Coordinates of N, CA and C in Angstrom, one line a residue:
D597 N 35.9 12.9 2.2 CA 36.6 12.0 1.4 C 35.6 11.0 0.8
I598 N 35.5 10.9 -0.5 CA 34.5 10.1 -1.2 C 34.7 8.6 -0.9
S599 N 35.9 8.2 -0.5 CA 36.2 6.8 -0.3 C 35.3 6.3 0.9
S600 N 34.9 7.1 1.8 CA 34.0 6.7 2.9 C 32.6 6.4 2.4
Y601 N 32.2 7.0 1.3 CA 30.9 6.8 0.7 C 30.9 5.8 -0.4
K602 N 32.0 5.6 -1.1 CA 32.1 4.9 -2.3 C 31.5 3.5 -2.2
N603 N 31.8 2.8 -1.2 CA 31.2 1.4 -1.0 C 29.7 1.5 -1.0
Y604 N 29.2 2.4 -0.2 CA 27.7 2.5 -0.1 C 27.1 2.8 -1.5
I605 N 27.7 3.8 -2.1 CA 27.2 4.3 -3.4 C 27.3 3.2 -4.5
T606 N 28.4 2.6 -4.6 CA 28.6 1.6 -5.7 C 27.8 0.3 -5.3
E607 N 27.5 0.0 -4.1 CA 26.7 -1.2 -3.7 C 25.2 -0.9 -3.8
I608 N 24.8 0.2 -3.2 CA 23.3 0.4 -3.0 C 22.7 1.0 -4.2
F609 N 23.3 2.0 -4.8 CA 22.7 2.7 -6.0 C 22.2 1.7 -7.1
P610 N 23.1 0.8 -7.5 CA 22.7 -0.1 -8.6 C 21.5 -1.0 -8.2
K611 N 21.3 -1.3 -7.0 CA 20.2 -2.1 -6.5 C 18.9 -1.5 -6.9
Y612 N 18.9 -0.1 -6.9 CA 17.7 0.6 -7.2 C 17.8 1.3 -8.6
D613 N 18.6 0.7 -9.4 CA 18.8 1.2 -10.8 C 19.1 2.7 -10.9
I614 N 19.9 3.2 -10.0 CA 20.3 4.6 -10.0 C 21.8 4.6 -10.6
P615 N 21.9 5.3 -11.8 CA 23.2 5.3 -12.4 C 24.2 6.1 -11.5
V616 N 25.4 5.6 -11.4 CA 26.4 6.3 -10.6 C 27.8 6.3 -11.2
F617 N 28.4 7.4 -11.0 CA 29.8 7.6 -11.4 C 30.5 8.2 -10.2
T618 N 31.6 7.5 -9.8 CA 32.4 8.1 -8.7 C 33.8 8.5 -9.2
D619 N 34.1 9.7 -8.9 CA 35.4 10.2 -9.3 C 36.3 10.2 -8.0
A620 N 37.2 9.2 -8.0 CA 38.0 9.0 -6.7 C 38.8 10.2 -6.4
S621 N 39.1 11.0 -7.4 CA 40.0 12.2 -7.1 C 39.2 13.3 -6.4
M622 N 37.9 13.3 -6.5 CA 37.0 14.3 -6.0 C 37.0 14.3 -4.4
E623 N 37.2 15.4 -3.8 CA 37.1 15.5 -2.3 C 35.7 15.7 -2.0
L624 N 35.1 14.8 -1.1 CA 33.7 15.0 -0.7 C 33.6 14.9 0.8
S625 N 33.5 16.0 1.4 CA 33.3 16.1 2.9 C 31.9 15.7 3.2
Y626 N 31.6 15.7 4.4 CA 30.2 15.3 4.8 C 29.2 16.1 4.0
Q627 N 28.4 15.5 3.2 CA 27.4 16.1 2.4 C 26.1 15.7 3.0
P628 N 25.3 16.6 3.6 CA 24.1 16.2 4.3 C 23.1 15.6 3.3
A629 N 23.0 16.1 2.1 CA 22.0 15.6 1.1 C 22.4 14.2 0.7
I630 N 23.6 14.0 0.5 CA 24.1 12.6 0.1 C 23.9 11.7 1.3
E631 N 24.2 12.1 2.5 CA 23.9 11.3 3.7 C 22.5 10.9 3.8
F632 N 21.6 11.9 3.5 CA 20.2 11.7 3.6 C 19.8 10.6 2.6
V633 N 20.2 10.7 1.3 CA 19.9 9.8 0.3 C 20.4 8.4 0.7
L634 N 21.7 8.3 1.1 CA 22.2 7.0 1.5 C 21.4 6.4 2.6
S635 N 21.0 7.2 3.6 CA 20.3 6.7 4.7 C 18.9 6.2 4.3
F636 N 18.3 7.0 3.4 CA 17.0 6.6 2.9 C 17.1 5.2 2.2
L637 N 18.1 5.1 1.3 CA 18.3 3.8 0.6 C 18.6 2.7 1.6
E638 N 19.3 3.0 2.7 CA 19.6 2.0 3.7 C 18.3 1.5 4.4
V639 N 17.4 2.5 4.7 CA 16.1 2.1 5.3 C 15.4 1.1 4.4
M640 N 15.4 1.3 3.1 CA 14.7 0.3 2.3 C 15.5 -1.0 2.2
D641 N 16.8 -0.9 2.0 CA 17.6 -2.1 1.9 C 17.6 -2.9 3.1
K642 N 17.5 -2.3 4.3 CA 17.5 -3.1 5.6 C 16.1 -3.1 6.2
D643 N 15.1 -2.9 5.4 CA 13.7 -3.0 5.9 C 13.4 -2.3 7.2
Y644 N 13.7 -1.0 7.2 CA 13.4 -0.2 8.4 C 14.1 -0.8 9.7
S645 N 15.3 -1.2 9.6 CA 16.0 -1.7 10.7 C 16.2 -0.5 11.7
Y646 N 16.5 -0.8 13.0 CA 16.7 0.2 14.0 C 17.9 1.1 13.5
E647 N 19.0 0.6 13.1 CA 20.1 1.3 12.7 C 19.9 2.3 11.5
S648 N 19.2 1.7 10.5 CA 18.9 2.5 9.3 C 17.9 3.6 9.6
V649 N 16.9 3.4 10.3 CA 15.9 4.4 10.7 C 16.6 5.5 11.5
M650 N 17.4 5.1 12.5 CA 18.0 6.2 13.3 C 19.1 6.9 12.5
H651 N 19.8 6.3 11.6 CA 20.7 7.0 10.8 C 20.0 8.1 9.9
L652 N 18.9 7.7 9.4 CA 18.1 8.7 8.6 C 17.6 9.8 9.5
L653 N 17.1 9.5 10.6 CA 16.5 10.5 11.5 C 17.7 11.5 12.0
R654 N 18.8 10.9 12.3 CA 19.9 11.7 12.8 C 20.6 12.5 11.7
T655 N 20.2 12.5 10.5 CA 20.8 13.4 9.5 C 20.3 14.8 9.8
G656 N 19.2 14.9 10.6 CA 18.7 16.2 11.0 C 17.9 16.9 9.9
L657 N 17.6 16.2 8.8 CA 16.9 16.8 7.7 C 15.4 16.4 7.6
L658 N 15.0 15.7 8.6 CA 13.5 15.3 8.6 C 12.9 16.3 9.7
P659 N 11.6 16.5 9.6 CA 11.0 17.5 10.5 C 10.7 17.0 11.9
F660 N 11.8 16.6 12.6 CA 11.6 16.1 14.0 C 12.7 16.8 14.8
S661 N 12.3 17.1 16.0 CA 13.2 17.7 17.0 C 14.1 16.7 17.5
M662 N 15.3 17.1 18.1 CA 16.2 16.2 18.7 C 15.5 15.4 19.9
E663 N 14.6 16.1 20.6 CA 13.9 15.4 21.7 C 13.0 14.3 21.1
E664 N 12.3 14.6 20.0 CA 11.5 13.5 19.4 C 12.4 12.4 18.9
I665 N 13.5 12.7 18.3 CA 14.4 11.6 17.8 C 14.9 10.8 18.9
D666 N 15.3 11.4 20.0 CA 15.8 10.7 21.2 C 14.7 9.8 21.7
L667 N 13.5 10.3 21.9 CA 12.4 9.4 22.4 C 12.2 8.2 21.4
F668 N 12.1 8.5 20.1 CA 11.9 7.4 19.2 C 13.0 6.4 19.2
D669 N 14.3 6.9 19.3 CA 15.4 6.0 19.4 C 15.3 5.1 20.6
S670 N 15.0 5.7 21.7 CA 14.8 4.9 23.0 C 13.7 3.9 22.8
Y671 N 12.6 4.2 22.2 CA 11.5 3.3 22.0 C 11.9 2.1 21.1
L672 N 12.5 2.5 19.9 CA 12.9 1.5 19.0 C 13.9 0.5 19.6
Y673 N 14.9 1.0 20.3 CA 15.9 0.2 20.9 C 15.3 -0.7 22.0
R674 N 14.4 -0.2 22.8 CA 13.8 -1.0 23.9 C 12.8 -2.0 23.4
S675 N 12.1 -1.6 22.3 CA 11.0 -2.5 21.9 C 11.4 -3.5 20.8
G676 N 12.5 -3.2 20.1 CA 13.0 -4.1 19.1 C 12.2 -4.0 17.8
T677 N 11.4 -2.9 17.7 CA 10.6 -2.7 16.5 C 11.4 -2.4 15.3
R678 N 11.1 -3.2 14.2 CA 11.7 -3.0 12.9 C 10.8 -3.6 11.9
G679 N 11.0 -3.2 10.6 CA 10.3 -3.7 9.5 C 9.2 -2.8 9.0
K680 N 9.1 -2.5 7.7 CA 8.2 -1.6 7.2 C 6.7 -1.9 7.6
K681 N 6.4 -3.1 7.6 CA 5.0 -3.5 8.0 C 4.7 -3.0 9.4
R682 N 5.6 -3.1 10.3 CA 5.4 -2.6 11.7 C 5.1 -1.1 11.7
Y683 N 5.8 -0.3 10.8 CA 5.6 1.1 10.8 C 4.3 1.6 10.2
S684 N 3.7 0.7 9.4 CA 2.4 1.0 8.8 C 1.2 1.1 9.7
G685 N 1.4 0.5 10.9 CA 0.3 0.6 11.9 C 0.8 1.1 13.2
I686 N -0.1 1.3 14.1 CA 0.2 1.8 15.5 C 1.2 0.8 16.2
F687 N 2.2 1.4 16.8 CA 3.1 0.6 17.7 C 2.3 0.3 18.9
T688 N 2.2 -1.0 19.1 CA 1.4 -1.4 20.3 C 2.3 -2.0 21.4
V689 N 3.5 -2.4 21.1 CA 4.4 -2.9 22.1 C 4.8 -1.7 23.0
R690 N 4.6 -1.9 24.3 CA 4.9 -0.8 25.2 C 5.8 -1.2 26.3
P691 N 7.1 -0.9 26.1 CA 8.0 -1.2 27.2 C 7.5 -0.5 28.5
K692 N 7.7 -1.1 29.6 CA 7.2 -0.6 30.9 C 7.6 0.9 31.2
E693 N 8.7 1.3 30.7 CA 9.2 2.7 31.1 C 8.6 3.8 30.3
F694 N 7.7 3.5 29.4 CA 7.0 4.5 28.6 C 5.6 4.8 29.0
S695 N 5.3 6.1 29.2 CA 4.0 6.5 29.6 C 3.0 6.5 28.5
D696 N 1.7 6.7 28.8 CA 0.7 6.8 27.7 C 1.0 8.0 26.8
E697 N 1.4 9.1 27.4 CA 1.7 10.3 26.7 C 2.9 10.1 25.8
E698 N 3.9 9.4 26.2 CA 5.1 9.1 25.4 C 4.7 8.2 24.2
M699 N 3.8 7.2 24.5 CA 3.4 6.3 23.4 C 2.6 7.1 22.4
L700 N 1.8 8.1 22.8 CA 1.1 8.9 21.8 C 2.1 9.7 20.9
S701 N 3.2 10.2 21.6 CA 4.2 11.0 20.9 C 5.0 10.0 19.9
I702 N 5.3 8.9 20.4 CA 6.0 7.9 19.6 C 5.2 7.5 18.3
N703 N 3.9 7.3 18.5 CA 3.1 6.9 17.4 C 2.9 8.1 16.4
S704 N 2.9 9.3 17.0 CA 2.8 10.5 16.1 C 4.0 10.6 15.2
I705 N 5.2 10.4 15.8 CA 6.5 10.4 15.1 C 6.5 9.3 14.0
R706 N 6.0 8.1 14.4 CA 6.0 6.9 13.5 C 5.1 7.3 12.3
E707 N 3.9 7.8 12.6 CA 2.9 8.2 11.5 C 3.5 9.2 10.5
K708 N 4.2 10.2 11.1 CA 4.8 11.3 10.3 C 5.9 10.7 9.4
L709 N 6.7 9.9 10.0 CA 7.9 9.3 9.3 C 7.4 8.4 8.2
Y710 N 6.4 7.5 8.5 CA 5.9 6.6 7.5 C 5.3 7.4 6.4
A711 N 4.5 8.4 6.7 CA 3.9 9.2 5.6 C 4.9 9.9 4.7
L712 N 6.0 10.3 5.3 CA 7.1 10.9 4.5 C 7.8 9.9 3.6
L713 N 8.0 8.7 4.1 CA 8.8 7.7 3.3 C 8.0 6.7 2.5
N714 N 6.8 6.5 2.8 CA 6.0 5.4 2.2 C 6.0 5.5 0.6
D715 N 5.6 6.6 0.1 CA 5.5 6.8 -1.4 C 6.8 6.5 -2.0
A716 N 7.8 7.1 -1.5 CA 9.2 6.9 -2.1 C 9.6 5.5 -2.0
T717 N 9.4 4.8 -0.9 CA 9.8 3.4 -0.7 C 9.1 2.5 -1.7
E718 N 7.8 2.9 -1.9 CA 7.0 2.1 -2.9 C 7.6 2.2 -4.3
I719 N 7.9 3.4 -4.7 CA 8.5 3.6 -6.0 C 9.8 2.9 -6.2
F720 N 10.7 3.0 -5.1 CA 12.0 2.5 -5.2 C 12.0 0.9 -5.1
T721 N 11.1 0.3 -4.5 CA 11.1 -1.1 -4.4 C 10.4 -1.8 -5.6
K722 N 9.7 -1.1 -6.4 CA 9.1 -1.6 -7.6 C 10.0 -1.6 -8.8
D723 N 9.7 -2.2 -9.8 CA 10.5 -2.2 -11.1 C 10.1 -1.0 -11.8
T724 N 10.7 0.2 -11.4 CA 10.3 1.4 -12.1 C 11.6 2.0 -12.7
S725 N 11.4 3.0 -13.6 CA 12.5 3.6 -14.3 C 13.3 4.5 -13.4
V726 N 14.5 4.8 -13.9 CA 15.4 5.7 -13.2 C 14.7 7.1 -13.1
E727 N 14.0 7.4 -14.2 CA 13.3 8.7 -14.2 C 12.3 8.8 -13.1
E728 N 11.5 7.7 -12.9 CA 10.5 7.7 -11.9 C 11.1 7.7 -10.5
K729 N 12.2 7.0 -10.3 CA 12.9 7.0 -9.0 C 13.5 8.4 -8.7
S730 N 14.0 9.0 -9.8 CA 14.6 10.4 -9.6 C 13.5 11.4 -9.2
K731 N 12.3 11.3 -9.9 CA 11.2 12.1 -9.6 C 10.8 11.9 -8.1
E732 N 10.7 10.7 -7.7 CA 10.2 10.4 -6.3 C 11.2 10.9 -5.3
L733 N 12.5 10.8 -5.6 CA 13.5 11.3 -4.7 C 13.4 12.8 -4.6
R734 N 13.2 13.4 -5.8 CA 13.0 14.9 -5.8 C 11.8 15.3 -5.0
N735 N 10.7 14.5 -5.1 CA 9.5 14.7 -4.3 C 9.8 14.6 -2.8
L736 N 10.6 13.7 -2.4 CA 11.0 13.5 -1.0 C 11.8 14.7 -0.6
F737 N 12.7 15.2 -1.4 CA 13.5 16.4 -1.1 C 12.5 17.6 -0.9
L738 N 11.5 17.7 -1.7 CA 10.5 18.8 -1.6 C 9.7 18.7 -0.3
L739 N 9.3 17.4 0.0 CA 8.5 17.2 1.3 C 9.3 17.6 2.5
V740 N 10.6 17.4 2.5 CA 11.4 17.8 3.7 C 12.1 19.1 3.5
S741 N 11.7 19.9 2.5 CA 12.3 21.2 2.2 C 13.8 21.2 2.2
M742 N 14.4 20.2 1.5 CA 15.8 20.0 1.5 C 16.6 21.2 1.1
E743 N 16.2 21.9 0.0 CA 17.0 23.0 -0.5 C 17.0 24.2 0.5
E744 N 15.8 24.4 1.1 CA 15.7 25.5 2.1 C 16.5 25.2 3.4
Q745 N 16.5 23.9 3.8 CA 17.3 23.5 4.9 C 18.8 23.7 4.7
M746 N 19.2 23.3 3.5 CA 20.6 23.5 3.2 C 21.1 24.9 3.2
E747 N 20.2 25.8 2.6 CA 20.5 27.2 2.6 C 20.6 27.8 4.1
Q748 N 19.6 27.4 4.9 CA 19.6 27.9 6.3 C 20.8 27.4 7.0
K749 N 21.2 26.2 6.9 CA 22.3 25.7 7.6 C 23.6 26.3 7.1
A750 N 23.7 26.5 5.7 CA 24.8 27.2 5.2 C 25.0 28.6 5.7
D751 N 23.9 29.3 5.8 CA 23.9 30.7 6.3 C 24.3 30.7 7.8
A752 N 23.8 29.7 8.6 CA 24.1 29.7 10.0 C 25.6 29.4 10.2
Y753 N 26.2 28.5 9.4 CA 27.6 28.2 9.4 C 28.5 29.5 9.0
L754 N 28.0 30.2 8.0 CA 28.7 31.4 7.5 C 28.7 32.4 8.7
E755 N 27.6 32.6 9.3 CA 27.5 33.5 10.5 C 28.5 33.2 11.6
M756 N 28.7 31.9 11.8 CA 29.6 31.4 12.8 C 31.1 31.5 12.3
G757 N 31.3 31.9 11.1 CA 32.6 32.0 10.5 C 33.2 30.7 10.0
E758 N 32.4 29.7 9.8 CA 32.8 28.4 9.3 C 32.5 28.4 7.8
D759 N 33.4 29.0 7.0 CA 33.2 29.1 5.6 C 33.2 27.8 4.9
V760 N 34.1 26.9 5.3 CA 34.2 25.6 4.7 C 32.9 24.8 4.9
K761 N 32.4 24.8 6.1 CA 31.2 24.0 6.4 C 30.0 24.7 5.7
S762 N 30.0 26.0 5.6 CA 28.9 26.7 4.9 C 28.9 26.2 3.4
Q763 N 30.1 26.1 2.8 CA 30.2 25.7 1.4 C 29.7 24.3 1.2
E764 N 29.9 23.4 2.2 CA 29.5 22.0 2.1 C 28.0 22.0 2.0
Y765 N 27.3 22.8 2.7 CA 25.8 22.8 2.7 C 25.3 23.5 1.4
R766 N 26.1 24.3 0.8 CA 25.6 24.9 -0.5 C 25.8 24.1 -1.7
R767 N 26.6 23.0 -1.6 CA 26.9 22.1 -2.7 C 25.8 21.0 -2.9
I768 N 24.6 21.4 -3.3 CA 23.6 20.4 -3.6 C 23.5 20.3 -5.1

């Protein structure tokens, strides 16, 4: 149902000069690509807050395993780490329950996530044209192989006999 997304779309998209038209009569079930874009915009809007980063990671569209996401979640929650500036360098705060090996993994995840998002966040936070922002969003989609992921998930749902869910992933 588009009403669950409408507030996000109409509030956040204009902040980044992204034109938007919402057709209230259109049925919009969970759309992973839309969820990804909304989460990405939320990361910028809320300056890499714990909630926004985890929302983006939990879309399942970034190249991280659930084990990595859970470890990162646990670290961010316990350390209180937030803010883009903190993500640009090594996480040095080490809650006592994290081993050296886990801290290496956490920083590896941080580095990969920052590398994926940094160029796009730079373009979106500057006074750039809609065309430039659209191109950067497309680049982000290419970096995470969005189209291929949607096809793979659609095929998997189709094999499980979930035609409706399969169609949701094909609607990019």
